[in-house]
Coordinates of C-alpha atoms in Angstrom, one line a residue:
M1 CA 0.0 0.0 0.0
A2 CA 1.2 3.5 -0.8
V3 CA 0.1 7.0 0.1
T4 CA -1.4 9.0 -2.8
S5 CA -2.1 12.7 -3.3
N6 CA -5.8 12.0 -3.9
S7 CA -7.1 13.1 -0.5
T8 CA -9.6 15.7 0.6
L9 CA -7.6 16.2 3.8
L10 CA -4.4 16.8 1.9
K11 CA -6.1 19.3 -0.4
K12 CA -7.5 21.2 2.6
L13 CA -4.1 21.4 4.2
I14 CA -2.6 22.8 1.0
Q15 CA -5.5 25.3 0.5
Q16 CA -5.0 26.6 4.0
S17 CA -1.2 26.9 3.4
I18 CA -0.5 24.7 6.4
I19 CA 1.8 22.6 4.3
D20 CA 3.6 23.3 1.0
G21 CA 1.9 21.5 -1.9
D22 CA 5.0 21.0 -4.0
K23 CA 7.0 19.7 -1.1
V24 CA 4.3 17.2 -0.1
T25 CA 3.8 16.0 -3.7
K26 CA 7.5 15.4 -4.0
L27 CA 7.6 13.6 -0.7
I28 CA 4.6 11.3 -1.6
T29 CA 6.4 10.5 -4.9
E30 CA 9.7 9.6 -3.1
K31 CA 8.4 8.1 0.1
G32 CA 4.7 7.4 -0.3
K33 CA 5.3 3.6 -0.6
Q34 CA 6.9 3.6 2.9
Y35 CA 3.7 4.7 4.6
R36 CA 0.3 3.1 5.0
T37 CA -1.7 6.3 5.5
L38 CA -1.4 10.0 4.8
P39 CA -1.4 11.1 8.5
E40 CA 1.5 8.7 9.2
L41 CA 3.5 10.3 6.4
L42 CA 2.7 13.9 7.4
I43 CA 3.5 13.3 11.1
T44 CA 6.6 11.1 10.6
E45 CA 8.1 13.4 8.1
K46 CA 7.4 16.3 10.5
L47 CA 5.3 18.4 8.0
L48 CA 2.9 19.2 10.8
D49 CA 2.1 18.0 14.3
S50 CA -0.7 15.8 15.6
V51 CA -2.6 18.6 17.2
K52 CA -2.8 20.8 14.1
L53 CA -3.8 17.8 12.0
A54 CA -6.6 17.0 14.3
E55 CA -7.8 20.6 14.2
V56 CA -7.9 20.6 10.4
A57 CA -9.7 17.2 10.4
N58 CA -12.3 18.6 12.8
S59 CA -12.9 21.7 10.7
I60 CA -13.6 19.5 7.7
S61 CA -16.0 17.1 9.3
Q62 CA -17.4 18.9 12.3
H63 CA -17.2 15.7 14.3
I64 CA -16.4 15.9 18.0
M65 CA -12.8 15.6 19.2
L66 CA -11.7 13.1 21.8
D67 CA -8.6 13.1 24.0
L68 CA -7.3 9.5 24.2
D69 CA -4.9 10.2 27.1
F70 CA -7.3 8.8 29.7
F71 CA -9.2 6.3 27.6
D72 CA -9.3 2.8 29.1
V73 CA -8.1 0.5 26.4
S74 CA -9.5 -2.6 28.2
S75 CA -13.0 -1.2 27.7
I76 CA -12.9 -1.8 23.9
P77 CA -15.3 -4.7 23.1
E78 CA -13.5 -7.9 21.9
D79 CA -15.8 -8.1 18.8
L80 CA -14.7 -4.7 17.6
R81 CA -10.9 -5.4 17.8
N82 CA -9.6 -6.0 14.3
E83 CA -5.8 -5.5 14.2
K84 CA -5.4 -5.8 10.5
L85 CA -8.0 -3.1 9.7
T86 CA -6.8 -0.9 12.5
R87 CA -3.2 -0.9 11.5
K88 CA -4.0 -0.5 7.8
S89 CA -6.1 2.6 8.3
D90 CA -5.1 4.3 11.6
M91 CA -8.7 3.9 12.8
L92 CA -9.9 2.2 16.0
P93 CA -13.5 1.3 17.2
L94 CA -13.7 2.4 20.8
A95 CA -17.2 1.4 21.9
K96 CA -20.7 0.5 20.6
K97 CA -24.2 1.4 21.5
G98 CA -27.1 -0.4 19.8
R99 CA -26.3 -0.4 16.1
T100 CA -23.7 2.3 16.3
M101 CA -20.0 2.0 17.0
Y102 CA -17.8 5.0 17.9
L103 CA -14.8 5.0 15.6
A104 CA -11.7 7.0 16.4
V105 CA -10.1 8.4 13.2
V106 CA -7.4 10.8 12.2
D107 CA -8.5 11.4 8.6
P108 CA -12.3 11.5 8.4
T109 CA -12.1 11.9 4.6
N110 CA -10.9 8.3 4.2
M111 CA -14.4 7.0 3.6
A112 CA -13.2 3.7 2.1
A113 CA -11.6 2.7 5.4
I114 CA -14.6 3.8 7.4
E115 CA -16.9 1.7 5.2
D116 CA -14.6 -1.3 5.7
F117 CA -15.0 -1.0 9.5
E118 CA -18.8 -0.6 9.1
F119 CA -19.0 -3.7 6.9
N120 CA -16.8 -5.8 9.2
A121 CA -18.7 -4.9 12.3
G122 CA -22.2 -4.7 10.8
L123 CA -22.6 -1.4 12.5
N124 CA -23.0 2.3 11.6
A125 CA -19.9 4.4 12.4
E126 CA -20.1 7.5 14.6
I127 CA -16.8 9.4 13.9
V128 CA -14.7 11.0 16.7
I129 CA -11.5 12.9 15.7
V130 CA -8.4 12.0 17.6
Q131 CA -4.7 12.9 17.5
Y132 CA -2.5 10.6 15.5
D133 CA 0.3 10.1 18.1
K134 CA -2.2 9.3 20.9
L135 CA -4.1 6.9 18.7
A136 CA -0.9 5.1 17.7
K137 CA 0.1 4.6 21.4
L138 CA -3.4 3.3 22.2
I139 CA -3.3 0.8 19.3
E140 CA 0.1 -0.5 20.5
R141 CA -1.2 -0.9 24.0
L142 CA -4.3 -2.7 22.8
F143 CA -2.6 -5.3 20.7
E144 CA 0.3 -5.7 23.0
N145 CA -2.2 -6.5 25.8
A146 CA -3.7 -9.1 23.5
Y147 CA -0.4 -11.0 23.4
A148 CA 0.2 -10.3 27.1
S149 CA -3.0 -12.1 28.0
L150 CA -1.4 -15.3 26.7
G151 CA 0.7 -15.4 29.7
S152 CA -2.2 -16.5 32.0
G153 CA -4.0 -19.7 31.9
D154 CA -3.0 -23.3 31.4
G155 CA -4.5 -24.1 28.0
E156 CA -2.9 -24.5 24.7
W157 CA -2.6 -21.6 22.2
D158 CA -2.2 -21.4 18.4
L159 CA 0.5 -18.6 18.7
T160 CA 1.5 -18.7 15.1
A161 CA -2.0 -17.8 14.1
M162 CA -1.8 -14.8 16.4
G163 CA 1.3 -13.4 14.6
V164 CA 4.1 -14.9 16.7
V165 CA 6.3 -16.5 14.0
E166 CA 10.0 -17.3 13.5
E167 CA 11.7 -15.1 10.9
E168 CA 12.6 -16.9 7.7
T169 CA 15.1 -15.9 5.1
D170 CA 15.5 -17.0 1.5
D171 CA 18.3 -19.4 2.3
T172 CA 16.7 -20.8 5.5
P173 CA 14.1 -23.5 5.2
A174 CA 10.9 -23.2 7.1
I175 CA 10.8 -24.9 10.5
Q176 CA 8.9 -28.2 10.2
S177 CA 7.0 -29.7 13.2
D178 CA 4.7 -32.6 13.7
K179 CA 1.9 -33.2 16.1
E180 CA 4.2 -34.9 18.6
D181 CA 6.2 -31.7 18.9
Q182 CA 3.3 -29.3 19.2
P183 CA 3.1 -29.3 23.0
I184 CA 6.8 -28.4 23.2
I185 CA 6.4 -25.6 20.6
T186 CA 3.4 -24.3 22.5
F187 CA 5.2 -24.3 25.8
I188 CA 8.3 -22.5 24.4
N189 CA 6.2 -19.9 22.7
K190 CA 4.3 -19.3 25.9
I191 CA 7.5 -18.9 27.9
L192 CA 8.9 -16.4 25.3
L193 CA 5.7 -14.3 25.4
D194 CA 5.6 -14.4 29.2
A195 CA 9.2 -13.1 29.3
I196 CA 8.2 -10.2 27.0
R197 CA 5.1 -9.5 29.0
K198 CA 6.9 -9.4 32.3
G199 CA 9.7 -7.2 31.0
A200 CA 12.5 -9.8 31.4
S201 CA 15.9 -9.0 30.1
D202 CA 17.2 -12.6 30.0
L203 CA 15.8 -16.2 30.1
H204 CA 17.7 -19.1 31.6
F205 CA 17.0 -22.7 30.7
E206 CA 19.0 -24.9 33.2
P207 CA 19.1 -28.7 33.2
Y208 CA 20.1 -30.5 36.4
E209 CA 20.2 -34.2 37.5
K210 CA 16.7 -34.3 38.9
M211 CA 15.1 -31.0 37.8
F212 CA 14.9 -28.6 34.9
R213 CA 14.6 -24.9 35.9
I214 CA 13.5 -21.9 33.8
R215 CA 14.3 -18.5 35.3
F216 CA 13.7 -14.9 34.1
R217 CA 15.9 -11.9 35.0
I218 CA 13.4 -9.2 35.8
D219 CA 14.7 -5.8 36.9
G220 CA 18.1 -7.4 37.4
I221 CA 16.9 -10.2 39.7
L222 CA 16.6 -13.8 38.6
T223 CA 13.2 -15.4 39.4
E224 CA 12.2 -19.0 38.8
V225 CA 9.1 -19.1 36.6
A226 CA 8.7 -22.8 35.6
S227 CA 10.1 -26.3 36.4
P228 CA 9.1 -28.7 33.6
P229 CA 9.8 -32.4 33.9
V230 CA 13.5 -33.1 33.6
A231 CA 12.7 -35.7 30.9
L232 CA 11.6 -32.9 28.6
S233 CA 14.9 -31.0 29.0
T234 CA 16.5 -32.4 25.8
R235 CA 13.4 -31.7 23.7
L236 CA 13.0 -28.2 25.0
C237 CA 16.7 -27.3 24.3
A238 CA 16.4 -28.9 20.9
R239 CA 13.4 -26.7 20.0
L240 CA 15.3 -23.6 21.1
K241 CA 18.3 -24.6 19.0
V242 CA 16.1 -25.2 16.0
M243 CA 14.5 -21.8 16.4
S244 CA 18.0 -20.2 16.7
R245 CA 19.3 -22.0 13.6
L246 CA 21.9 -23.9 15.6
D247 CA 23.3 -27.4 15.1
I248 CA 21.1 -29.6 17.2
A249 CA 23.5 -32.5 16.8
E250 CA 26.4 -30.5 18.3
K251 CA 26.2 -30.7 22.1
R252 CA 29.9 -30.6 23.0
V253 CA 30.8 -26.9 22.4
P254 CA 29.0 -23.6 23.0
Q255 CA 27.0 -22.1 20.2
D256 CA 25.5 -18.7 19.6
G257 CA 22.4 -17.8 17.6
R258 CA 19.4 -15.5 17.3
I259 CA 15.6 -15.7 17.2
K260 CA 13.3 -13.1 15.8
L261 CA 9.7 -13.1 16.9
K262 CA 7.2 -10.9 15.0
L263 CA 4.5 -9.9 17.4
S264 CA 2.6 -7.6 15.1
A265 CA 2.9 -5.6 11.9
K266 CA 5.1 -3.0 13.7
K267 CA 6.5 -4.9 16.6
S268 CA 9.2 -7.6 16.6
I269 CA 11.6 -8.8 19.3
D270 CA 15.0 -10.3 18.8
F271 CA 16.5 -12.9 21.2
R272 CA 20.3 -13.5 21.4
V273 CA 20.8 -17.2 22.2
S274 CA 23.8 -18.8 23.9
T275 CA 24.2 -22.5 24.6
L276 CA 26.7 -24.0 27.1
P277 CA 27.3 -27.7 27.7
T278 CA 26.9 -28.6 31.4
L279 CA 27.1 -31.8 33.3
Y280 CA 23.5 -32.7 32.7
G281 CA 22.8 -31.1 29.4
E282 CA 22.9 -27.8 27.6
K283 CA 22.2 -24.6 29.5
I284 CA 20.6 -22.0 27.2
V285 CA 20.5 -18.3 28.0
M286 CA 18.5 -15.9 25.9
R287 CA 18.8 -12.2 26.0
I288 CA 15.9 -10.1 24.8
L289 CA 17.0 -7.4 22.4
D290 CA 14.2 -4.8 22.1
S291 CA 15.1 -2.1 19.6
D292 CA 12.7 0.3 21.4
S293 CA 15.2 0.4 24.3
A294 CA 17.8 2.0 21.9
M295 CA 15.4 4.8 21.2
L296 CA 14.6 5.7 24.8
G297 CA 16.3 9.1 24.6
I298 CA 18.9 10.4 27.0
D299 CA 16.4 12.3 29.2
I300 CA 14.8 9.1 30.6
L301 CA 17.9 7.0 31.2
G302 CA 18.5 8.4 34.7
Y303 CA 21.4 10.9 34.1
E304 CA 21.5 13.9 36.4
D305 CA 21.3 17.2 34.6
A306 CA 25.0 17.9 35.0
Q307 CA 25.9 14.3 34.0
K308 CA 23.7 14.5 30.9
Q309 CA 25.4 17.8 29.8
L310 CA 28.9 16.3 30.2
Y311 CA 27.9 13.4 27.9
L312 CA 26.3 15.7 25.3
N313 CA 29.4 17.9 25.4
A314 CA 31.7 14.9 24.7
L315 CA 29.4 13.7 21.9
A316 CA 29.6 17.2 20.3
Q317 CA 33.4 17.0 20.1
P318 CA 34.9 16.2 16.6
Q319 CA 37.4 13.8 18.1
G320 CA 38.3 12.0 21.3
M321 CA 37.3 8.8 23.1
I322 CA 34.2 8.1 25.2
L323 CA 34.3 5.0 27.3
V324 CA 31.4 3.3 29.0
T325 CA 32.2 0.8 31.7
G326 CA 30.4 -1.5 34.0
P327 CA 29.6 -5.2 34.5
T328 CA 27.5 -7.3 32.1
G329 CA 23.9 -6.2 32.2
S330 CA 24.6 -2.7 33.5
G331 CA 23.1 -0.9 30.5
K332 CA 26.3 0.0 28.6
T333 CA 24.8 -0.9 25.3
V334 CA 21.8 1.3 25.7
S335 CA 24.0 4.2 26.8
L336 CA 26.2 3.7 23.7
Y337 CA 23.2 3.4 21.3
T338 CA 21.6 6.5 22.8
G339 CA 24.8 8.4 22.0
L340 CA 24.9 7.0 18.5
A341 CA 21.3 7.9 17.9
I342 CA 22.1 11.5 18.8
L343 CA 25.0 11.5 16.4
N344 CA 23.2 9.7 13.6
T345 CA 22.5 12.4 11.0
E346 CA 22.7 12.5 7.3
E347 CA 26.1 14.4 7.5
T348 CA 27.8 11.8 9.7
N349 CA 29.5 8.6 8.7
I350 CA 29.2 6.2 11.6
S351 CA 30.6 2.6 11.7
T352 CA 30.4 0.1 14.6
A353 CA 32.1 -3.2 15.3
E354 CA 30.1 -5.3 17.7
D355 CA 30.1 -8.8 19.1
P356 CA 27.3 -9.4 18.6
V357 CA 25.2 -6.7 16.8
E358 CA 22.4 -6.5 19.4
I359 CA 20.1 -3.9 17.9
N360 CA 19.9 -2.7 14.3
L361 CA 20.2 1.1 13.9
P362 CA 19.1 2.4 10.4
G363 CA 21.7 4.8 9.0
I364 CA 24.7 3.3 10.9
N365 CA 27.1 0.8 9.3
Q366 CA 27.2 -2.1 11.8
V367 CA 29.8 -4.9 11.5
Q368 CA 29.4 -8.3 13.2
V369 CA 32.8 -9.4 14.6
N370 CA 33.7 -13.0 13.5
A371 CA 36.9 -14.2 15.1
R372 CA 36.8 -17.5 13.3
A373 CA 36.9 -15.7 9.9
G374 CA 39.6 -13.3 11.1
L375 CA 37.3 -10.4 11.5
T376 CA 38.3 -9.1 14.9
F377 CA 37.7 -5.7 16.5
A378 CA 41.2 -4.6 15.5
T379 CA 40.6 -5.8 11.9
A380 CA 37.3 -4.0 11.6
L381 CA 38.8 -0.8 13.1
R382 CA 41.6 -0.8 10.6
A383 CA 39.0 -1.1 7.8
F384 CA 36.9 1.7 9.3
L385 CA 39.8 4.1 9.2
R386 CA 40.2 3.6 5.4
Q387 CA 36.5 4.5 4.9
D388 CA 36.4 8.1 5.9
P389 CA 34.6 7.7 9.3
D390 CA 33.4 10.5 11.5
V391 CA 32.3 8.3 14.4
V392 CA 33.5 4.8 15.3
M393 CA 32.0 2.5 17.9
V394 CA 33.9 -0.5 19.2
G395 CA 31.8 -3.0 21.1
E396 CA 34.6 -3.7 23.6
I397 CA 38.3 -3.0 24.1
R398 CA 39.6 -6.4 25.0
D399 CA 43.3 -6.2 24.2
L400 CA 46.3 -3.9 23.5
E401 CA 46.0 -4.1 19.7
T402 CA 42.3 -2.9 19.7
A403 CA 43.1 -0.2 22.3
E404 CA 46.0 1.2 20.3
I405 CA 44.0 1.4 17.1
A406 CA 41.1 3.0 18.9
I407 CA 43.3 5.6 20.5
K408 CA 45.0 6.3 17.2
A409 CA 41.6 6.9 15.7
A410 CA 40.6 9.2 18.6
Q411 CA 43.9 11.2 18.1
T412 CA 43.4 11.7 14.3
G413 CA 40.1 13.4 14.1
H414 CA 37.6 10.7 14.9
L415 CA 35.1 10.3 17.8
V416 CA 35.5 6.9 19.2
L417 CA 33.0 5.2 21.6
S418 CA 33.7 1.9 23.3
T419 CA 33.3 -0.2 26.5
L420 CA 35.5 -1.7 29.1
H421 CA 34.8 -4.1 32.0
T422 CA 35.9 -2.2 35.1
N423 CA 34.2 -1.3 38.4
S424 CA 34.6 2.5 38.2
A425 CA 35.6 5.4 36.0
P426 CA 39.0 5.9 37.6
E427 CA 39.8 2.2 37.3
T428 CA 39.2 2.4 33.6
L429 CA 42.2 4.6 33.1
T430 CA 44.5 2.3 35.1
R431 CA 43.1 -0.6 33.1
L432 CA 44.2 1.0 29.9
L433 CA 47.6 1.6 31.4
N434 CA 47.9 -2.0 32.6
M435 CA 47.1 -3.2 29.1
G436 CA 50.2 -1.4 27.9
V437 CA 48.8 1.8 26.4
P438 CA 51.4 4.6 27.0
A439 CA 50.3 7.1 29.6
Y440 CA 50.6 10.1 27.2
N441 CA 48.2 8.4 24.8
V442 CA 45.6 7.8 27.5
A443 CA 45.9 11.3 28.8
S444 CA 45.6 12.9 25.3
S445 CA 42.8 10.7 23.7
V446 CA 40.3 9.8 26.4
S447 CA 37.8 12.6 26.9
L448 CA 35.0 11.1 29.0
I449 CA 34.4 7.9 31.0
I450 CA 30.9 6.8 32.1
A451 CA 30.7 4.1 34.8
Q452 CA 27.2 2.8 35.4
R453 CA 24.9 0.3 37.2
L454 CA 21.2 -0.4 36.9
A455 CA 19.1 -0.2 40.1
R456 CA 15.4 -1.2 40.4
R457 CA 12.9 1.7 40.5
L458 CA 10.5 1.9 43.4
C459 CA 6.9 1.3 42.4
P460 CA 5.2 4.8 42.6
N461 CA 1.9 3.1 43.6
C462 CA 3.0 1.4 46.8
K463 CA 6.4 2.8 48.1
V464 CA 6.3 4.1 51.6
Q465 CA 8.6 6.3 53.6
E466 CA 11.2 4.5 55.6
D467 CA 12.2 5.7 59.1
I468 CA 16.0 5.7 59.2
P469 CA 18.0 7.3 62.1
Q470 CA 20.2 10.3 61.1
A471 CA 23.3 8.4 62.4
E472 CA 22.6 5.6 60.0
L473 CA 22.1 8.1 57.1
L474 CA 25.5 9.6 57.9
R475 CA 27.1 6.2 58.0
Q476 CA 25.6 5.4 54.6
G477 CA 27.3 8.4 53.1
Y478 CA 24.9 11.4 53.3
E479 CA 26.3 14.8 54.3
E480 CA 25.6 16.4 57.6
D481 CA 23.4 19.1 56.1
E482 CA 21.3 16.6 54.1
V483 CA 20.2 14.2 56.9
H484 CA 17.7 16.6 58.5
N485 CA 15.3 16.9 55.6
I486 CA 16.0 13.8 53.6
K487 CA 13.2 11.3 52.9
I488 CA 14.0 7.7 52.1
F489 CA 11.4 5.3 50.7
K490 CA 11.2 1.5 50.8
P491 CA 9.4 -1.1 48.7
V492 CA 6.1 -2.7 49.7
G493 CA 4.6 -4.6 46.8
C494 CA 1.3 -4.4 44.9
E495 CA -0.5 -5.7 41.8
H496 CA 1.4 -3.1 39.6
C497 CA 4.9 -4.2 40.5
T498 CA 7.3 -7.0 41.5
N499 CA 8.2 -7.0 45.2
G500 CA 7.8 -3.2 45.3
Y501 CA 9.9 -2.4 42.2
K502 CA 8.9 -1.6 38.7
G503 CA 11.5 -1.0 36.0
R504 CA 15.1 0.1 36.4
V505 CA 17.1 3.4 36.4
G506 CA 20.7 4.0 35.6
I507 CA 23.2 5.2 38.3
Y508 CA 26.1 6.9 36.7
E509 CA 29.6 8.2 37.3
V510 CA 30.3 10.6 34.5
M511 CA 34.0 11.7 34.6
P512 CA 35.6 14.1 32.1
I513 CA 39.3 14.0 31.9
S514 CA 40.4 17.4 33.3
P515 CA 43.9 18.8 32.8
K516 CA 44.8 17.9 36.5
M517 CA 43.6 14.4 35.9
A518 CA 45.7 14.1 32.8
D519 CA 48.8 15.2 34.8
I520 CA 48.1 12.4 37.3
I521 CA 47.9 9.9 34.5
M522 CA 51.2 11.2 33.0
Q523 CA 52.8 10.8 36.5
N524 CA 51.6 7.2 36.7
G525 CA 49.1 7.9 39.4
N526 CA 46.8 5.1 40.4
S527 CA 43.0 4.9 40.5
I528 CA 42.8 6.2 44.0
D529 CA 44.7 9.4 43.0
I530 CA 42.4 9.8 40.0
A531 CA 39.3 9.2 42.2
N532 CA 40.5 11.9 44.7
Q533 CA 41.0 14.4 41.9
A534 CA 37.5 13.6 40.4
K535 CA 36.0 14.3 43.8
L536 CA 37.9 17.7 43.9
D537 CA 36.5 18.3 40.4
G538 CA 33.0 17.9 41.7
I539 CA 32.3 14.5 40.1
N540 CA 29.9 12.2 41.9
N541 CA 31.1 8.6 42.1
L542 CA 28.6 5.7 41.7
R543 CA 27.9 5.6 45.4
R544 CA 27.1 9.3 45.7
S545 CA 24.9 9.1 42.5
G546 CA 23.0 6.2 44.0
L547 CA 22.5 8.0 47.3
L548 CA 21.0 11.0 45.4
K549 CA 18.6 8.6 43.5
A550 CA 17.5 7.2 46.9
A551 CA 17.0 10.7 48.3
A552 CA 14.9 11.6 45.3
G553 CA 12.6 8.7 46.0
V554 CA 13.5 6.9 42.7
T555 CA 15.0 3.8 44.4
S556 CA 15.6 2.4 47.9
L557 CA 18.7 2.7 50.0
A558 CA 18.8 -1.1 50.1
E559 CA 18.9 -1.2 46.3
V560 CA 21.7 1.4 46.2
N561 CA 23.7 -0.8 48.6
R562 CA 23.1 -3.8 46.4
V563 CA 24.4 -2.3 43.2
T564 CA 27.1 0.0 44.6
K565 CA 28.4 -2.4 47.3
G566 CA 27.7 0.1 50.0

């Protein structure tokens, strides 16, 4: 389907000089095939905003306007829910009364689509005008809830019919299954959908001598969700390996693969799969890679205002090195991708070397490292430097060769982003020195280091204030002038959260390399010397940043202690 210029709404917009006729005609010619509806094209290409579009639509049709911000999506009758028609037309039936249904529309001049809804439902349509962006969010909530409901109950589901399918390519045969395997397929699909519904980051399938355990990592904490019969462990693992395009006959060595589940026309989820031979079978760990997480935006990742500005300032530099450090699962990838998304413009050539490529970013040249084929981080970096890059991202600096090439790139007019596995920002500098990188290269090339952890957010619906003595607050690390007015909250637990927590927030140590810090590096100072200088420069370490998050009511003091080893 492609957008055409034969639209009453479009003509009205041009007549009122709200949009430029020549510009939109050219845009429809060039990009019309990429969009299903005219409103989607106009909003996405930023020719006008949702509010203005709704006002013009209302002036044409004289129908009432409805604000969907507070509309209860669960109130939509089941028999009016038609995902195919809804996504095709950007229209959604909201309710019905007698022989009339109330249809939320963005473009009331699209009579063909309105008639399709009337024919499908056997009802007359009463039009209400809504804003495009609010309708799009409501549609996503509605049909995501449809998949989420699969997580409850003990019956069997035909998940493929509901849109949950394995991705197939031209060179990959379709996955065949017989009736004997159907219960296994159904169970695995249910587990994957449960993980998505619950917001898990990882799934663990673990075989033992007398049990088989499945655990989800939710908000950083592993929780057991199922314990199927141990006799099924081999078949369950085999099913996951088939879905991941792995060799099911090879059980002696680790393997890595991917699964892509398409949940709807616009929503798909990738899983990164890793197998590991253990004493009683293969343990399989799956990481959920949701591309939406890469588009979160820097404002909601948890940076303090000063920290955010330091990161943005470093990203604005034409050269230098930005390092993000922390343990596995601390959110380094999201921080890096957020920075790349800010830098990703038509004028910028960005190349990344990753192992593996976790999330696809349109407009960025992403390279999958393949050590067996000789494509290492160092090899990819050398190739990047011959291809006129502006920005280079290296998934991880693991050895001296990669470090030296990355630093050379940072010193010759390129902005380099990468990660290291260290516990704090000051330790990152000494780690580079211990690798064998000369001190003058470290001091002159590294511009910013971000150390981070992920802490669980307190549920806003049930958190309560915790009574902590001032002496204990001082012992935890708060200043004398803070303890008198500080309010610390603790988790309780309710139907909206998991044990009093819902979601996670980043805790950061954002440390620019100041001239005095560079002098310490040149004089072979250690991480303690660098940390002391950072404190003099007004940089909050991880512990201090965590305490500020607890004081703001974002997380609990116990959670800060858990992630910062307080």
